[in-house]
């Protein structure tokens, strides 16, 4: 069994739960890609831990946070985000993209 085979049940579970319709967001499906530059992977489930989705940002979060004086628990960029579902991963990635746009002055009002 490949890692992709073992991730398939996790993908089905993640698509069957956690709807993200609303707020102008299109429906997230198994083929919905993350924004350009983002990389993702799903951990291999174990007997005690279910599979979990992760994504890494295309920018250096530490450098950007430091350049804006963001430290500690402040609303800051994260290099790697995670979620229990694919839809959830899309949601936290979207939050990071919005924060990145705000910090870079490219946010839309």
Tab-separated table of C-alpha atoms in Angstrom:
chain	number	residue	atom	x	y	z
A	1	UNK	CA	0.000	0.000	0.000
A	2	UNK	CA	1.380	3.413	-0.943
A	3	UNK	CA	1.087	6.553	1.139
A	4	UNK	CA	-1.418	7.842	-1.432
A	5	UNK	CA	-3.526	4.706	-0.906
A	6	UNK	CA	-3.510	5.182	2.849
A	7	UNK	CA	-4.407	8.864	2.466
A	8	UNK	CA	-7.480	8.114	0.318
A	9	UNK	CA	-9.799	7.340	3.263
A	10	UNK	CA	-8.632	10.527	4.987
A	11	UNK	CA	-9.411	12.508	1.853
A	12	UNK	CA	-12.906	11.023	1.682
A	13	UNK	CA	-13.509	11.849	5.356
A	14	UNK	CA	-12.194	15.372	4.929
A	15	UNK	CA	-14.465	15.999	1.952
A	16	UNK	CA	-17.509	14.598	3.713
A	17	UNK	CA	-17.191	16.959	6.667
A	18	UNK	CA	-16.521	20.576	7.489
A	19	UNK	CA	-18.423	22.403	4.721
A	20	UNK	CA	-17.057	25.813	3.744
A	21	UNK	CA	-19.860	27.140	1.554
A	22	UNK	CA	-20.789	30.738	2.224
A	23	UNK	CA	-18.932	34.019	2.475
A	24	UNK	CA	-18.474	33.927	-1.300
A	25	UNK	CA	-16.213	30.874	-1.175
A	26	UNK	CA	-16.680	28.237	-3.853
A	27	UNK	CA	-17.188	24.640	-2.818
A	28	UNK	CA	-13.922	22.876	-2.015
A	29	UNK	CA	-13.540	19.460	-3.642
A	30	UNK	CA	-10.781	16.860	-3.768
A	31	UNK	CA	-9.395	18.518	-6.897
A	32	UNK	CA	-9.459	22.092	-5.586
A	33	UNK	CA	-5.824	23.211	-5.545
A	34	UNK	CA	-4.256	25.418	-2.924
A	35	UNK	CA	-3.141	28.886	-4.057
A	36	UNK	CA	-0.031	29.030	-6.279
A	37	UNK	CA	3.196	28.288	-4.436
A	38	UNK	CA	1.622	26.409	-1.539
A	39	UNK	CA	2.666	22.789	-0.979
A	40	UNK	CA	0.531	20.263	0.866
A	41	UNK	CA	0.710	16.757	2.204
A	42	UNK	CA	-1.318	14.420	4.351
A	43	UNK	CA	0.206	12.525	7.226
A	44	UNK	CA	-0.102	8.781	7.303
A	45	UNK	CA	-2.743	7.656	9.791
A	46	UNK	CA	-1.733	5.430	12.669
A	47	UNK	CA	-3.776	3.318	15.052
A	48	UNK	CA	-4.010	6.227	17.461
A	49	UNK	CA	-3.861	9.285	15.198
A	50	UNK	CA	-5.971	9.969	12.113
A	51	UNK	CA	-4.451	11.455	8.981
A	52	UNK	CA	-3.891	15.203	9.155
A	53	UNK	CA	-3.419	17.767	6.349
A	54	UNK	CA	-0.485	20.199	6.239
A	55	UNK	CA	0.497	23.045	3.896
A	56	UNK	CA	3.634	25.139	3.673
A	57	UNK	CA	3.669	28.781	2.634
A	58	UNK	CA	5.617	30.046	-0.382
A	59	UNK	CA	7.154	32.863	1.683
A	60	UNK	CA	9.488	33.046	4.678
A	61	UNK	CA	7.016	33.664	7.500
A	62	UNK	CA	9.715	34.352	10.108
A	63	UNK	CA	11.329	37.105	8.030
A	64	UNK	CA	7.982	38.764	7.305
A	65	UNK	CA	6.825	38.545	10.933
A	66	UNK	CA	10.094	40.055	12.192
A	67	UNK	CA	9.992	42.838	9.603
A	68	UNK	CA	6.550	43.835	10.914
A	69	UNK	CA	7.477	43.422	14.580
A	70	UNK	CA	5.070	40.505	15.039
A	71	UNK	CA	6.006	38.277	17.958
A	72	UNK	CA	4.398	35.805	20.334
A	73	UNK	CA	0.659	35.314	20.169
A	74	UNK	CA	0.015	38.220	17.818
A	75	UNK	CA	-1.812	37.593	14.557
A	76	UNK	CA	1.167	36.484	12.479
A	77	UNK	CA	2.095	34.383	9.505
A	78	UNK	CA	2.889	30.711	10.025
A	79	UNK	CA	5.265	28.777	7.782
A	80	UNK	CA	3.268	25.550	8.048
A	81	UNK	CA	-0.447	25.335	8.727
A	82	UNK	CA	-2.504	22.243	9.451
A	83	UNK	CA	-6.080	21.059	9.618
A	84	UNK	CA	-8.015	17.849	10.100
A	85	UNK	CA	-9.718	18.119	6.705
A	86	UNK	CA	-8.857	19.288	3.178
A	87	UNK	CA	-11.559	21.929	3.426
A	88	UNK	CA	-10.213	23.048	6.774
A	89	UNK	CA	-6.749	23.301	5.254
A	90	UNK	CA	-8.124	25.567	2.534
A	91	UNK	CA	-9.685	27.772	5.207
A	92	UNK	CA	-6.469	28.251	7.218
A	93	UNK	CA	-4.456	28.791	4.018
A	94	UNK	CA	-6.962	31.469	2.942
A	95	UNK	CA	-6.516	33.190	6.330
A	96	UNK	CA	-2.734	33.170	5.882
A	97	UNK	CA	-2.997	34.499	2.304
A	98	UNK	CA	-5.237	37.344	3.509
A	99	UNK	CA	-2.835	38.220	6.335
A	100	UNK	CA	0.096	38.125	3.894
A	101	UNK	CA	-1.779	40.498	1.583
A	102	UNK	CA	-2.515	42.845	4.482
A	103	UNK	CA	1.117	42.843	5.607
A	104	UNK	CA	2.349	43.460	2.073
A	105	UNK	CA	-0.219	46.211	1.471
A	106	UNK	CA	-2.051	44.272	-1.228
A	107	UNK	CA	-5.298	43.569	0.642
A	108	UNK	CA	-8.503	44.461	-1.099
A	109	UNK	CA	-10.990	46.554	0.826
